[in-house]
Structures are given as C-alpha cells and as structure tokens.
C-alpha cells in the first residue's frame, strides 16, 4: 500500500511559490499527495488571528497545478476577510482537490484527505465547496473532527448553500435599495450565472419576489432541474454578455469580472455567491465604479454558508443561523455608506472594515 505523503515545502519552483505565498501573506500552505487514492490537494491557511481557519474544499479539474495553487491562495484569503467582516471568531483557510468531481471521488480519497486535515490539529477546519457535498464530509469525518457541513443526523447543519443563497438575496436587496431607492426585486431582470447548490436556491427567492430570472450553467442537468421547477429564461453560457439585465448574480466560479468581460456587462448591480468575482479587485473594482455598476462585495454577501458551518462548532441552531444571515442586509448597506463617505469602491470599503478588525485583534494577541 502506498504511504500518504505530505510535502510542506514543494520541491519545484520554490521561489515563485514563496513569492505568491508572501504576496498574499499566507501563514501556511500544505501540499498533500496520495498515489493509491489519486489524491492531490493543496490546503492554504491564510490567517488565524481571529481563530482557527475555516473554509470549504473545492474539487475542480484545474488545468495546471499553478492554477490550483492560485485558486487556493485567493480563496483562503477571501475566507479571512469573510470571517472578519461577519464578526466570526474564525480565520481564513481553503483547500482544493485537483480532479474531476464527477469521476474521481471515492471514499478512500476523502478519507485520506481527512487524515491530512487531521494532521493540522485544528488549525484548518474544512467544509463543502464547489464539487463537494455533505456526503463527502461524512467520509472526511471518519478521519478527523475538524470538518463541518455535516449531515443533520451527525449533528451538522447539512448543506450550507441555502443559507449562502439567503445572504446573497439579502445583499442583493440592499444593493437594490441603494440603487433604486427601495429593495423590491419585483420586475427586475436578474441573471444567475451557475445554478448549482447556491444558484438554484437563489432562483427560488427571486421567484418569490416576482423577478424576471435568466439562468445559465455548463451542465444540462442543472438547467433542466431548475427550469422544471421555476419560471426562468435559459441563456447559453457563452451568450451571457449578449443580454441586458438589471442585476448580475455570479454563482459559478470566480474572476468572471475581468478585462474581457467588464466592458460587455450592461447592468446596474452585481450581487452573487461566487468567491473572488473581481479578477483584480483594484483594477476591476474601480472600473465598476466608473461604469456606474454597484458591486455588493462577494465575501460580505456570501457569508451565510460560513455562518451556518461556524454554528456547528457551537451548538447548531438553524433559527440563529437565519437571524445572523439576515444581518447581511444591513451590513451591506453599511459598506455602501462607508464607500460613499470615503469616495472609494465598495470592495475597498469592505476590505478596510475587515482589516480594521484583524488589526485590532492582532494587537491584542501580541500583548498576550
Ligand atoms: P456548485 O458547484 O454547486 O454550482 C456551481 C455551478 O456553476 C455548477 O452548476 C457549474 O456547472 C456552474 N458553472 C461553472 N462555470 C460556469 C460558467 N462559466 N457558466 C455558467 N455556469 C457555470 O457550487 P455552489 O456551491 O453553488 O457555489 C457557487 C459559488 O458560490 C462558488 O464560487 C462557491 O465558491 C461560492 N460559494 C458557495 C457557498 C456554498 O455554501 N455552497 C458559500 C460561499 C460561496
């Protein structure tokens, strides 16, 4: 039987990897490999000032190891900011497993992964993300207690996506209030890009408000499942930018607001679930201001799922999760007000508020 190996210092391109790690100021990055199960994964721990790092495990067919590393670094940094602005006692971490989630999943792979998570002794706590489910968390839980997003029968909160969708819906309504003067989404054309776990629940909220809903996805089965239940217009994934809409809700992968797409976007609000929607926040955050598009910062409005899994670390209570997630409405409005007052883009306003909390607790920690 092959022995699982953990390489904390990768042997190739050491310089460029450390460059990347230091650029975003990560604490620790762990490369894990297990030949027998085919596991190849990267666990990135960005910051543990506020508490242990928590973030989901993404299972994705990256085109290169470098792309996987970049994703892990960007996602884990985002989790630090998300936990900070949401007022949670958690740091930021994230893991990526390299592979095709529709073909490469197995009990042995997830249990081997669980052993690696366990070896970090709680510095990183995992959960679901794109390509992983609560059933996968169950396998991980056979090997470590540092896992959340567990099924209800195991004392967990189940799939966090409904709460993520609730938070996105709250953030979208706050953005509507800011732009249109009231928070009703009735009659608004909303483009939901990606109708997976979160996108499908978001469609549900939008339908209840009588929004005009456009959807797109790469998978026909996802489109079919949502179209069967809801009154939606289906748009080809490649033709998204040919359409006009009031609100763009990116609920697929990150970096969809980039040099190629930003000039094609014709909407007044961006509010979605995807992490790291701005390919380059400094560049694209400012360009959105110039284009008159209000951006509801992703890590602020997609925190419902994190609130849900964080609650599992205490005593799980779905009513409390709902109350805490609904607070995203006012938090988003506060960020818009801060941005307006300082005449800065909304992403920057959110970053400043999160960084202030991190700074103040880091000072406190240094005095201990
Ligand atoms: P998911 O895998 O269930 O759904 C994503 C969907 O997007 C899939 O159906 C996929 O086919 C589709 N997709 C991918 N690329 C696309 C493209 N170019 N065009 C159209 N569709 C595309 O994932 P999810 O759990 O719904 O998460 C969606 C996003 O929200 C991710 O970025 C995730 O990191 C983020 N997020 C999720 C949660 C959560 O609770 N699940 C929490 C916070 C953030």
Short mmCIF file of C-alpha atoms and ligand atoms in Angstrom, two decimals:
data_model
loop_
_atom_site.label_atom_id
_atom_site.label_comp_id
_atom_site.label_asym_id
_atom_site.label_seq_id
_atom_site.Cartn_x
_atom_site.Cartn_y
_atom_site.Cartn_z
CA UNK A 1 0.00 0.00 0.00
CA UNK A 2 1.30 3.45 -0.88
CA UNK A 3 2.14 5.68 2.03
CA UNK A 4 0.49 9.09 2.02
CA UNK A 5 2.97 11.90 1.81
CA UNK A 6 2.71 15.46 2.98
CA UNK A 7 5.05 17.98 1.42
CA UNK A 8 5.03 21.26 3.25
CA UNK A 9 7.75 22.66 1.03
CA UNK A 10 7.26 21.76 -2.65
CA UNK A 11 10.45 20.93 -4.50
CA UNK A 12 9.77 22.71 -7.80
CA UNK A 13 9.58 26.45 -8.44
CA UNK A 14 10.18 27.14 -4.75
CA UNK A 15 10.93 30.77 -5.40
CA UNK A 16 7.77 31.57 -7.33
CA UNK A 17 5.59 29.64 -4.89
CA UNK A 18 7.01 31.53 -1.92
CA UNK A 19 6.61 34.75 -3.88
CA UNK A 20 2.93 34.03 -4.27
CA UNK A 21 2.53 32.98 -0.64
CA UNK A 22 4.24 36.08 0.66
CA UNK A 23 2.35 38.39 -1.71
CA UNK A 24 -0.94 37.48 -0.07
CA UNK A 25 0.66 36.96 3.33
CA UNK A 26 -0.30 33.32 3.95
CA UNK A 27 0.71 31.56 7.14
CA UNK A 28 1.00 28.02 5.79
CA UNK A 29 0.39 26.10 2.59
CA UNK A 30 0.33 22.30 2.63
CA UNK A 31 0.66 20.11 -0.47
CA UNK A 32 -0.83 16.65 0.03
CA UNK A 33 -0.48 13.61 -2.20
CA UNK A 34 -1.61 10.00 -2.05
CA UNK A 35 -0.89 7.78 -5.02
CA UNK A 36 -3.22 4.95 -4.03
CA UNK A 37 -6.38 7.06 -3.94
CA UNK A 38 -5.22 9.60 -6.54
CA UNK A 39 -5.47 12.47 -4.06
CA UNK A 40 -3.67 15.66 -5.00
CA UNK A 41 -4.62 18.63 -2.89
CA UNK A 42 -3.47 21.94 -1.51
CA UNK A 43 -4.57 23.28 1.86
CA UNK A 44 -3.96 27.02 2.22
CA UNK A 45 -4.11 28.65 5.64
CA UNK A 46 -4.15 32.39 5.19
CA UNK A 47 -4.64 33.86 8.63
CA UNK A 48 -5.50 32.55 12.11
CA UNK A 49 -5.52 35.83 14.04
CA UNK A 50 -9.25 35.62 14.80
CA UNK A 51 -9.36 31.85 15.33
CA UNK A 52 -8.80 28.54 13.51
CA UNK A 53 -9.03 28.83 9.74
CA UNK A 54 -12.24 27.52 8.23
CA UNK A 55 -13.12 27.16 4.57
CA UNK A 56 -14.51 24.63 2.17
CA UNK A 57 -12.83 22.03 -0.01
CA UNK A 58 -13.11 22.68 -3.74
CA UNK A 59 -12.92 19.69 -6.10
CA UNK A 60 -12.06 21.02 -9.53
CA UNK A 61 -10.34 19.91 -12.71
CA UNK A 62 -7.67 22.61 -12.78
CA UNK A 63 -5.72 22.94 -16.00
CA UNK A 64 -2.45 23.20 -14.07
CA UNK A 65 -1.07 22.88 -10.55
CA UNK A 66 -0.28 26.58 -10.66
CA UNK A 67 -3.91 27.42 -11.35
CA UNK A 68 -4.93 25.23 -8.39
CA UNK A 69 -2.43 26.95 -6.11
CA UNK A 70 -3.60 30.40 -7.16
CA UNK A 71 -7.19 29.44 -6.50
CA UNK A 72 -6.36 28.04 -3.06
CA UNK A 73 -4.43 31.19 -2.15
CA UNK A 74 -7.12 33.59 -3.37
CA UNK A 75 -9.98 31.62 -1.82
CA UNK A 76 -8.31 31.25 1.58
CA UNK A 77 -7.53 34.96 1.75
CA UNK A 78 -11.16 35.67 0.93
CA UNK A 79 -12.22 33.47 3.86
CA UNK A 80 -10.12 35.57 6.26
CA UNK A 81 -11.96 38.68 5.14
CA UNK A 82 -15.34 36.96 5.16
CA UNK A 83 -14.96 35.71 8.74
CA UNK A 84 -13.59 39.08 9.86
CA UNK A 85 -16.38 41.21 8.41
CA UNK A 86 -19.06 38.77 9.56
CA UNK A 87 -17.84 39.02 13.15
CA UNK A 88 -16.93 35.33 13.44
CA UNK A 89 -14.13 34.02 15.66
CA UNK A 90 -12.51 32.25 12.73
CA UNK A 91 -9.55 32.65 10.43
CA UNK A 92 -9.32 32.03 6.71
CA UNK A 93 -8.39 28.78 5.02
CA UNK A 94 -9.40 26.78 1.98
CA UNK A 95 -8.46 23.55 0.26
CA UNK A 96 -8.53 22.45 -3.36
CA UNK A 97 -8.53 18.86 -4.57
CA UNK A 98 -7.32 18.54 -8.15
CA UNK A 99 -9.58 16.28 -10.22
CA UNK A 100 -12.96 15.79 -11.85
CA UNK A 101 -15.59 15.72 -9.10
CA UNK A 102 -17.96 13.79 -11.35
CA UNK A 103 -15.44 10.97 -11.93
CA UNK A 104 -12.67 10.95 -9.35
CA UNK A 105 -14.47 10.88 -6.00
CA UNK A 106 -14.05 7.87 -3.73
CA UNK A 107 -14.28 7.01 -0.06
CA UNK A 108 -10.54 6.31 0.08
CA UNK A 109 -9.67 9.69 -1.46
CA UNK A 110 -11.80 11.63 1.01
CA UNK A 111 -10.65 9.58 3.99
CA UNK A 112 -7.03 10.12 3.01
CA UNK A 113 -7.79 13.81 2.68
CA UNK A 114 -9.43 13.72 6.12
CA UNK A 115 -6.18 12.35 7.56
CA UNK A 116 -4.26 15.29 6.13
CA UNK A 117 -6.78 17.75 7.58
CA UNK A 118 -6.42 15.97 10.93
CA UNK A 119 -2.64 16.28 10.83
CA UNK A 120 -3.06 20.06 11.08
CA UNK A 121 -4.57 19.61 14.57
CA UNK A 122 -7.45 22.04 14.08
CA UNK A 123 -5.56 24.89 12.51
CA UNK A 124 -7.70 24.21 9.41
CA UNK A 125 -11.34 23.11 9.57
CA UNK A 126 -12.97 22.03 6.34
CA UNK A 127 -16.48 22.11 4.79
CA UNK A 128 -18.12 21.80 1.36
CA UNK A 129 -17.38 23.95 -1.67
CA UNK A 130 -17.79 23.60 -5.43
CA UNK A 131 -17.60 19.90 -6.30
CA UNK A 132 -18.01 18.55 -2.76
CA UNK A 133 -21.11 17.63 -0.78
CA UNK A 134 -22.23 16.79 2.73
CA UNK A 135 -21.86 13.09 1.86
CA UNK A 136 -18.17 13.72 1.15
CA UNK A 137 -17.87 15.50 4.51
CA UNK A 138 -19.22 12.35 6.12
CA UNK A 139 -16.28 10.36 4.73
CA UNK A 140 -13.85 13.05 5.89
CA UNK A 141 -15.42 12.90 9.35
CA UNK A 142 -14.34 9.24 9.66
CA UNK A 143 -10.76 10.55 9.92
CA UNK A 144 -11.00 13.95 11.59
CA UNK A 145 -13.20 16.02 13.86
CA UNK A 146 -12.11 19.16 12.03
CA UNK A 147 -14.93 19.07 9.50
CA UNK A 148 -18.23 20.94 9.27
CA UNK A 149 -21.11 20.98 6.80
CA UNK A 150 -22.05 17.53 8.09
CA UNK A 151 -25.43 15.88 7.56
CA UNK A 152 -28.12 16.67 10.11
CA UNK A 153 -28.12 13.12 11.52
CA UNK A 154 -24.47 13.63 12.51
CA UNK A 155 -25.35 16.82 14.39
CA UNK A 156 -24.40 19.09 11.50
CA UNK A 157 -26.31 21.80 9.73
CA UNK A 158 -26.44 19.97 6.41
CA UNK A 159 -25.80 21.69 3.13
CA UNK A 160 -24.83 25.36 3.83
CA UNK A 161 -25.93 26.52 0.35
CA UNK A 162 -29.50 27.56 1.29
CA UNK A 163 -28.05 30.00 3.83
CA UNK A 164 -25.49 31.26 1.35
CA UNK A 165 -28.35 31.93 -1.05
CA UNK A 166 -30.32 33.73 1.69
CA UNK A 167 -27.36 36.01 2.38
CA UNK A 168 -26.85 36.75 -1.30
CA UNK A 169 -30.54 37.56 -1.60
CA UNK A 170 -30.23 39.95 1.40
CA UNK A 171 -27.18 41.61 -0.15
CA UNK A 172 -28.94 41.91 -3.50
CA UNK A 173 -31.92 43.59 -1.85
CA UNK A 174 -29.62 46.01 -0.03
CA UNK A 175 -28.00 46.86 -3.37
CA UNK A 176 -31.44 47.39 -4.91
CA UNK A 177 -32.30 49.79 -2.10
CA UNK A 178 -29.11 51.71 -2.72
CA UNK A 179 -29.61 51.94 -6.49
CA UNK A 180 -33.38 52.05 -6.96
CA UNK A 181 -34.45 53.62 -3.65
CA UNK A 182 -36.35 50.54 -2.48
CA UNK A 183 -35.35 46.94 -2.03
CA UNK A 184 -38.03 45.25 -4.08
CA UNK A 185 -36.74 42.95 -6.82
CA UNK A 186 -40.16 42.68 -8.44
CA UNK A 187 -39.83 43.02 -12.22
CA UNK A 188 -36.04 43.28 -12.07
CA UNK A 189 -34.16 41.20 -14.61
CA UNK A 190 -31.66 39.04 -12.73
CA UNK A 191 -29.04 36.90 -14.49
CA UNK A 192 -27.99 33.93 -12.33
CA UNK A 193 -24.75 32.51 -13.68
CA UNK A 194 -24.44 28.98 -12.33
CA UNK A 195 -27.48 27.20 -10.93
CA UNK A 196 -25.71 24.71 -8.70
CA UNK A 197 -26.27 24.45 -4.96
CA UNK A 198 -26.45 28.18 -4.27
CA UNK A 199 -27.76 29.46 -7.61
CA UNK A 200 -30.77 27.13 -7.52
CA UNK A 201 -31.80 28.35 -4.06
CA UNK A 202 -31.29 31.94 -5.12
CA UNK A 203 -33.66 31.40 -8.05
CA UNK A 204 -36.25 30.30 -5.51
CA UNK A 205 -36.00 33.56 -3.56
CA UNK A 206 -36.08 35.62 -6.75
CA UNK A 207 -39.18 33.86 -7.99
CA UNK A 208 -40.98 34.60 -4.74
CA UNK A 209 -40.31 38.30 -5.40
CA UNK A 210 -41.52 38.17 -9.00
CA UNK A 211 -38.15 38.97 -10.51
CA UNK A 212 -37.55 38.14 -14.18
CA UNK A 213 -34.98 35.37 -13.95
CA UNK A 214 -32.38 34.42 -16.55
CA UNK A 215 -30.18 31.40 -15.84
CA UNK A 216 -27.11 29.84 -17.36
CA UNK A 217 -24.99 26.80 -16.49
CA UNK A 218 -22.46 24.48 -18.11
CA UNK A 219 -24.43 21.36 -17.22
CA UNK A 220 -27.74 20.48 -18.91
CA UNK A 221 -28.95 18.52 -15.90
CA UNK A 222 -28.62 21.60 -13.67
CA UNK A 223 -30.50 23.74 -16.19
CA UNK A 224 -33.19 21.09 -16.54
CA UNK A 225 -33.67 20.72 -12.78
CA UNK A 226 -34.13 24.48 -12.26
CA UNK A 227 -36.24 25.05 -15.41
CA UNK A 228 -38.60 22.29 -14.35
CA UNK A 229 -39.35 23.94 -11.02
CA UNK A 230 -39.19 27.65 -11.86
CA UNK A 231 -40.25 30.16 -14.46
CA UNK A 232 -36.86 31.07 -15.96
CA UNK A 233 -35.31 32.05 -19.28
CA UNK A 234 -32.35 29.86 -20.18
CA UNK A 235 -29.33 31.57 -21.70
CA UNK A 236 -26.36 29.83 -23.30
CA UNK A 237 -23.29 30.17 -21.05
CA UNK A 238 -21.26 31.76 -23.86
CA UNK A 239 -24.02 34.25 -24.69
CA UNK A 240 -24.43 35.69 -21.19
CA UNK A 241 -22.92 39.05 -22.11
CA UNK A 242 -25.16 39.45 -25.16
CA UNK A 243 -28.05 40.05 -22.78
CA UNK A 244 -29.15 43.13 -20.87
CA UNK A 245 -30.14 42.65 -17.24
CA UNK A 246 -30.52 44.80 -14.14
CA UNK A 247 -28.67 42.54 -11.77
CA UNK A 248 -25.84 40.10 -12.44
CA UNK A 249 -25.52 37.29 -9.88
CA UNK A 250 -22.28 35.34 -10.44
CA UNK A 251 -22.88 31.97 -8.75
CA UNK A 252 -20.36 29.83 -10.66
CA UNK A 253 -16.61 30.29 -10.30
CA UNK A 254 -14.59 33.42 -9.50
CA UNK A 255 -12.91 36.08 -11.65
CA UNK A 256 -15.84 36.45 -14.05
CA UNK A 257 -15.44 40.22 -13.85
CA UNK A 258 -12.22 40.63 -15.76
CA UNK A 259 -10.56 42.50 -18.63
CA UNK A 260 -12.53 40.52 -21.21
CA UNK A 261 -15.98 40.83 -19.65
CA UNK A 262 -16.16 44.16 -17.87
CA UNK A 263 -16.90 46.22 -20.97
CA UNK A 264 -19.60 43.78 -22.03
CA UNK A 265 -21.54 44.00 -18.78
CA UNK A 266 -24.75 46.01 -19.03
CA UNK A 267 -26.34 46.02 -15.58
CA UNK A 268 -26.65 48.29 -12.56
CA UNK A 269 -25.85 45.81 -9.78
CA UNK A 270 -23.52 42.84 -9.26
CA UNK A 271 -24.53 40.64 -6.33
CA UNK A 272 -23.73 36.94 -6.35
CA UNK A 273 -22.33 34.00 -4.43
CA UNK A 274 -19.09 33.24 -6.24
CA UNK A 275 -15.90 33.95 -4.32
CA UNK A 276 -13.38 36.40 -5.79
CA UNK A 277 -15.63 37.73 -8.53
CA UNK A 278 -13.24 40.55 -9.40
CA UNK A 279 -10.23 39.14 -11.27
CA UNK A 280 -8.18 42.07 -9.97
CA UNK A 281 -10.04 43.93 -7.26
CA UNK A 282 -8.05 47.16 -7.56
CA UNK A 283 -8.50 47.38 -11.34
CA UNK A 284 -11.97 45.95 -11.79
CA UNK A 285 -13.41 47.37 -8.56
CA UNK A 286 -12.52 50.87 -9.75
CA UNK A 287 -13.76 50.22 -13.31
CA UNK A 288 -17.15 49.15 -11.98
CA UNK A 289 -17.43 52.48 -10.15
CA UNK A 290 -16.63 54.29 -13.41
CA UNK A 291 -19.24 52.25 -15.25
CA UNK A 292 -21.86 53.11 -12.62
CA UNK A 293 -22.32 49.48 -11.54
CA UNK A 294 -22.80 48.89 -7.82
CA UNK A 295 -20.80 45.89 -6.62
CA UNK A 296 -22.02 44.11 -3.48
CA UNK A 297 -18.71 42.64 -2.21
CA UNK A 298 -18.81 38.85 -2.58
CA UNK A 299 -17.27 37.96 0.76
CA UNK A 300 -19.80 40.11 2.58
CA UNK A 301 -22.97 38.77 0.99
CA UNK A 302 -21.99 35.11 0.53
CA UNK A 303 -21.22 34.59 4.22
CA UNK A 304 -24.46 32.72 5.04
CA UNK A 305 -22.86 29.33 4.43
CA UNK A 306 -19.91 30.19 6.65
CA UNK A 307 -22.28 31.36 9.39
CA UNK A 308 -24.07 28.01 9.08
CA UNK A 309 -20.96 25.83 9.33
CA UNK A 310 -19.48 28.03 12.08
CA UNK A 311 -22.62 27.37 14.13
CA UNK A 312 -21.78 23.65 14.04
CA UNK A 313 -18.69 24.40 16.10
CA UNK A 314 -21.02 25.61 18.88
CA UNK A 315 -24.45 24.07 19.19
CA UNK A 316 -26.24 24.04 15.84
CA UNK A 317 -29.43 26.10 15.67
CA UNK A 318 -30.90 26.90 12.26
CA UNK A 319 -33.08 29.77 13.58
CA UNK A 320 -29.99 31.54 14.86
CA UNK A 321 -28.26 30.96 11.54
CA UNK A 322 -31.20 32.59 9.75
CA UNK A 323 -31.14 35.62 12.07
CA UNK A 324 -27.38 36.03 11.68
CA UNK A 325 -27.57 35.61 7.90
CA UNK A 326 -30.32 38.21 7.55
CA UNK A 327 -27.95 40.73 9.16
CA UNK A 328 -26.11 40.74 5.82
CA UNK A 329 -28.76 43.20 4.56
CA UNK A 330 -27.70 45.96 6.99
CA UNK A 331 -24.03 45.06 6.83
CA UNK A 332 -24.10 45.55 3.06
CA UNK A 333 -25.83 48.92 3.43
CA UNK A 334 -23.17 49.97 5.96
CA UNK A 335 -20.46 49.11 3.44
CA UNK A 336 -22.17 51.15 0.74
CA UNK A 337 -22.39 54.09 3.18
CA UNK A 338 -18.70 53.75 4.13
CA UNK A 339 -17.73 53.65 0.43
CA UNK A 340 -19.82 56.72 -0.31
CA UNK A 341 -18.49 58.66 2.65
CA UNK A 342 -14.85 57.95 1.75
CA UNK A 343 -15.46 58.05 -2.00
CA UNK A 344 -13.89 54.63 -2.51
CA UNK A 345 -15.06 51.48 -4.33
CA UNK A 346 -17.27 49.14 -2.30
CA UNK A 347 -14.73 46.28 -2.35
CA UNK A 348 -12.23 48.63 -0.68
CA UNK A 349 -14.74 49.78 1.91
CA UNK A 350 -15.40 46.14 2.85
CA UNK A 351 -11.68 45.35 2.95
CA UNK A 352 -10.99 48.32 5.22
CA UNK A 353 -13.64 47.28 7.74
CA UNK A 354 -12.39 43.67 7.78
CA UNK A 355 -8.73 44.75 8.06
CA UNK A 356 -9.51 47.06 10.97
CA UNK A 357 -10.91 44.12 12.97
CA UNK A 358 -7.93 41.93 12.06
CA UNK A 359 -5.51 44.67 13.07
CA UNK A 360 -7.13 45.31 16.42
CA UNK A 361 -7.18 41.62 17.39
CA UNK A 362 -3.60 41.10 16.15
CA UNK A 363 -2.50 43.89 18.52
CA UNK A 364 -4.45 42.24 21.34
CA UNK A 365 -2.82 38.86 20.58
CA UNK A 366 0.65 40.41 20.55
CA UNK A 367 0.11 41.69 24.11
CA UNK A 368 -0.73 38.22 25.47
P1 LIG B 1 -21.89 24.28 -7.44
O1 LIG B 1 -20.73 23.52 -7.96
O2 LIG B 1 -23.00 23.53 -6.82
O3 LIG B 1 -22.50 25.19 -8.61
C1 LIG B 1 -21.75 25.94 -9.48
C2 LIG B 1 -22.43 25.85 -10.82
O4 LIG B 1 -21.80 26.77 -11.70
C3 LIG B 1 -22.32 24.47 -11.46
O5 LIG B 1 -23.61 24.00 -11.79
C4 LIG B 1 -21.45 24.70 -12.68
O6 LIG B 1 -21.82 23.89 -13.76
C5 LIG B 1 -21.74 26.16 -12.97
N1 LIG B 1 -20.72 26.82 -13.77
C6 LIG B 1 -19.37 26.73 -13.68
N2 LIG B 1 -18.77 27.52 -14.59
C7 LIG B 1 -19.79 28.14 -15.27
C8 LIG B 1 -19.82 29.08 -16.32
N3 LIG B 1 -18.72 29.55 -16.88
N4 LIG B 1 -21.04 29.50 -16.77
C9 LIG B 1 -22.17 29.04 -16.22
N5 LIG B 1 -22.18 28.14 -15.20
C10 LIG B 1 -21.02 27.70 -14.74
O7 LIG B 1 -21.30 25.38 -6.44
P2 LIG B 1 -22.08 26.20 -5.33
O8 LIG B 1 -21.92 25.51 -4.03
O9 LIG B 1 -23.43 26.53 -5.83
O10 LIG B 1 -21.20 27.53 -5.26
C11 LIG B 1 -21.29 28.52 -6.26
C12 LIG B 1 -20.27 29.62 -5.98
O11 LIG B 1 -20.55 30.21 -4.72
C13 LIG B 1 -18.82 29.13 -5.89
O12 LIG B 1 -17.95 30.10 -6.38
C14 LIG B 1 -18.60 28.97 -4.40
O13 LIG B 1 -17.25 29.10 -4.04
C15 LIG B 1 -19.41 30.12 -3.88
N6 LIG B 1 -19.85 29.90 -2.50
C16 LIG B 1 -20.59 28.81 -2.22
C17 LIG B 1 -21.02 28.63 -0.92
C18 LIG B 1 -21.90 27.47 -0.55
O14 LIG B 1 -22.49 27.49 0.54
N7 LIG B 1 -22.05 26.48 -1.40
C19 LIG B 1 -20.67 29.56 0.08
C20 LIG B 1 -19.92 30.68 -0.28
C21 LIG B 1 -19.51 30.84 -1.59
#
